[in-house]
Coordinates of N, CA and C in Angstrom, one line a residue:
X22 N 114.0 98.4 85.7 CA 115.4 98.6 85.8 C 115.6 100.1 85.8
X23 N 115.8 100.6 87.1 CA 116.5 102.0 86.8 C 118.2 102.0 87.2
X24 N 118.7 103.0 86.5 CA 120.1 103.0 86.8 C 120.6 104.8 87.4
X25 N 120.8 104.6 88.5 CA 121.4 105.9 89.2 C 123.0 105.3 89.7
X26 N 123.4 106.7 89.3 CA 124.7 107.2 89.2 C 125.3 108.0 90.5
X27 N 126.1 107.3 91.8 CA 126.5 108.2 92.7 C 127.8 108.6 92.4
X28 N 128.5 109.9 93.9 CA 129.9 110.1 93.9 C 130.4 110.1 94.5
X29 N 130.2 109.1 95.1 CA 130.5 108.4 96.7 C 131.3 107.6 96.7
X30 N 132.3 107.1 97.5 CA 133.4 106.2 97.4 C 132.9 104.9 97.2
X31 N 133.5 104.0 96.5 CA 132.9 102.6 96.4 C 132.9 101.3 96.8
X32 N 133.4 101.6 98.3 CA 133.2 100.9 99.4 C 132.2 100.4 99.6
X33 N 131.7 99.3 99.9 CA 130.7 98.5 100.0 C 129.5 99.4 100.7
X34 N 129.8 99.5 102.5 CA 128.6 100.3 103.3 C 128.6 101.7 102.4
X35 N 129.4 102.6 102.2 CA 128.9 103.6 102.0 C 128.5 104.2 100.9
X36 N 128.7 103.2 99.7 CA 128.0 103.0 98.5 C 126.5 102.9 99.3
X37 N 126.7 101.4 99.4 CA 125.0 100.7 99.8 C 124.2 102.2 100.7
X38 N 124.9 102.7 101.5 CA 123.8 103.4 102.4 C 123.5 104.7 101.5
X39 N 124.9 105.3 100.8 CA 124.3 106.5 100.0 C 122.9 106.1 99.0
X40 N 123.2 104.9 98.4 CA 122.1 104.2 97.5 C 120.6 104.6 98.0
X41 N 120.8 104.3 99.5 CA 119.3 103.7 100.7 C 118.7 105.5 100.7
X42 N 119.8 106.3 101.1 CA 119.5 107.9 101.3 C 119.1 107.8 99.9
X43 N 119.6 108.6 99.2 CA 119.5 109.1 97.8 C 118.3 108.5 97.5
X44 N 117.4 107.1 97.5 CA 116.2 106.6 96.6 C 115.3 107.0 98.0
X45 N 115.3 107.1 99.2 CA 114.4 107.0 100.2 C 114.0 108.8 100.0
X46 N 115.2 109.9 99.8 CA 114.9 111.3 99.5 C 114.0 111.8 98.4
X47 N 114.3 111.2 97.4 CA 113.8 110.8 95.9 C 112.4 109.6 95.9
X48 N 111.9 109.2 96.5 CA 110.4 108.4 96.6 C 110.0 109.0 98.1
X49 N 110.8 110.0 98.9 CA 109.8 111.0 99.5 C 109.3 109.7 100.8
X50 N 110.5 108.8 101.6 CA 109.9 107.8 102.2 C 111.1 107.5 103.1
X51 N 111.8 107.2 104.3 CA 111.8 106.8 105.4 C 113.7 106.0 104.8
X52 N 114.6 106.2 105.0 CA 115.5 105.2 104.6 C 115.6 103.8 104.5
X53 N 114.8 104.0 106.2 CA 114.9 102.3 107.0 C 113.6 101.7 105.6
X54 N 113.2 102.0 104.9 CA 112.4 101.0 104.1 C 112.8 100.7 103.0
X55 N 114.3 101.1 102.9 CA 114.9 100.6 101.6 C 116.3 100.1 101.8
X56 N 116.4 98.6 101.3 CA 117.6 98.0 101.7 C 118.0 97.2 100.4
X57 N 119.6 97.3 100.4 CA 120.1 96.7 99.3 C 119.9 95.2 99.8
X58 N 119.5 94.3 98.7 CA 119.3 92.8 99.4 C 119.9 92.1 98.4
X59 N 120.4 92.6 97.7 CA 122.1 91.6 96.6 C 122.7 93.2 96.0
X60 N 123.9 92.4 95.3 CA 125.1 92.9 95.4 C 125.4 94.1 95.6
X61 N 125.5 93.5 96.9 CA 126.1 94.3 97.6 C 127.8 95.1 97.5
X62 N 128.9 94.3 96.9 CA 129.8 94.7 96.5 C 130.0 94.7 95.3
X63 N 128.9 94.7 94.4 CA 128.9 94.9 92.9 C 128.2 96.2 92.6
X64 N 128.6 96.5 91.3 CA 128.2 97.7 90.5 C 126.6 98.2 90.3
X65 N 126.3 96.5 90.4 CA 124.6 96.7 89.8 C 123.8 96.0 91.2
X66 N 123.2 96.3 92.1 CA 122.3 96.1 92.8 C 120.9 96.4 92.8
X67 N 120.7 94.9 93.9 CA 119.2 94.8 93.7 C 118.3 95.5 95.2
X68 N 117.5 96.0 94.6 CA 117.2 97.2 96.1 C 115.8 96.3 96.5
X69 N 115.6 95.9 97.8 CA 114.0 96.0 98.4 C 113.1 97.4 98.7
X70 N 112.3 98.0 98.4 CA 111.2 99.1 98.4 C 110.2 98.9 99.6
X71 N 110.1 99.2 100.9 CA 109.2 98.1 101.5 C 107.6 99.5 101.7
X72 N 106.7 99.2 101.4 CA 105.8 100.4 101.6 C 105.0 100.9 99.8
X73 N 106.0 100.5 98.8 CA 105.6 100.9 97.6 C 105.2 100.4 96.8
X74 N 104.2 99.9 95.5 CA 104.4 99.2 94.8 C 105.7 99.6 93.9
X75 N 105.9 98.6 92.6 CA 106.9 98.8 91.7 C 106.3 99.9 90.5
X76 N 105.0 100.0 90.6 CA 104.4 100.7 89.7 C 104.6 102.2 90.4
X77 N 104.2 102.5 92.2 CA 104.5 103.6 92.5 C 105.8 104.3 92.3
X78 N 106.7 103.6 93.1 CA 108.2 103.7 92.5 C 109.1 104.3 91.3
X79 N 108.6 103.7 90.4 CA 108.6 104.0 88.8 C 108.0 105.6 88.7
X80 N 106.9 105.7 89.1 CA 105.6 107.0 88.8 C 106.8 108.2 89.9
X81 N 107.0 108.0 91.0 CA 107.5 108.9 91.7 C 109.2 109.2 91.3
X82 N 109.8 107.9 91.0 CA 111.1 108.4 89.8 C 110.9 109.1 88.3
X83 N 110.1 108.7 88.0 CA 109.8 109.4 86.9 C 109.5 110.7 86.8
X84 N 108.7 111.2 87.9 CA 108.1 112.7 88.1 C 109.4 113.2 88.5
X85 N 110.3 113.0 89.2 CA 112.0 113.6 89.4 C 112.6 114.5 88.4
X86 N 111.9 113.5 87.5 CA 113.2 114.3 86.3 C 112.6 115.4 85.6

């Protein structure tokens, strides 16, 4: 579970695509390989990673901070 915080209007697409930029700049990987795939017009979404494991992901969020 990570939880990031945008300040982007909260409109569905441009929520979702800021989402796709913001984690694809931040895991250092390609946009097109990160897609919201549920809720989409909700607060909490569930993201696909396509290229990473969940262990990598975690390791290269974590070194961020």
């Amino acid at each position: 579970y990570i939880e990031v915080s945008l300040t982007v209007p909260a409109t569905e697409a441009t929520a979702n695509k800021a989402l796709e930029k913001f984690l694809a700049r931040q895991l250092g990987i390609k946009s097109e390989a990160i897609e919201v795939i549920a809720g989409h017009s909700a607060p909490q979404k569930l993201v696909s990673i396509v290229g990473l494991s969940p262990q990598e992901v975690t390791q290269r969020l974590t070194s961020q901070v």
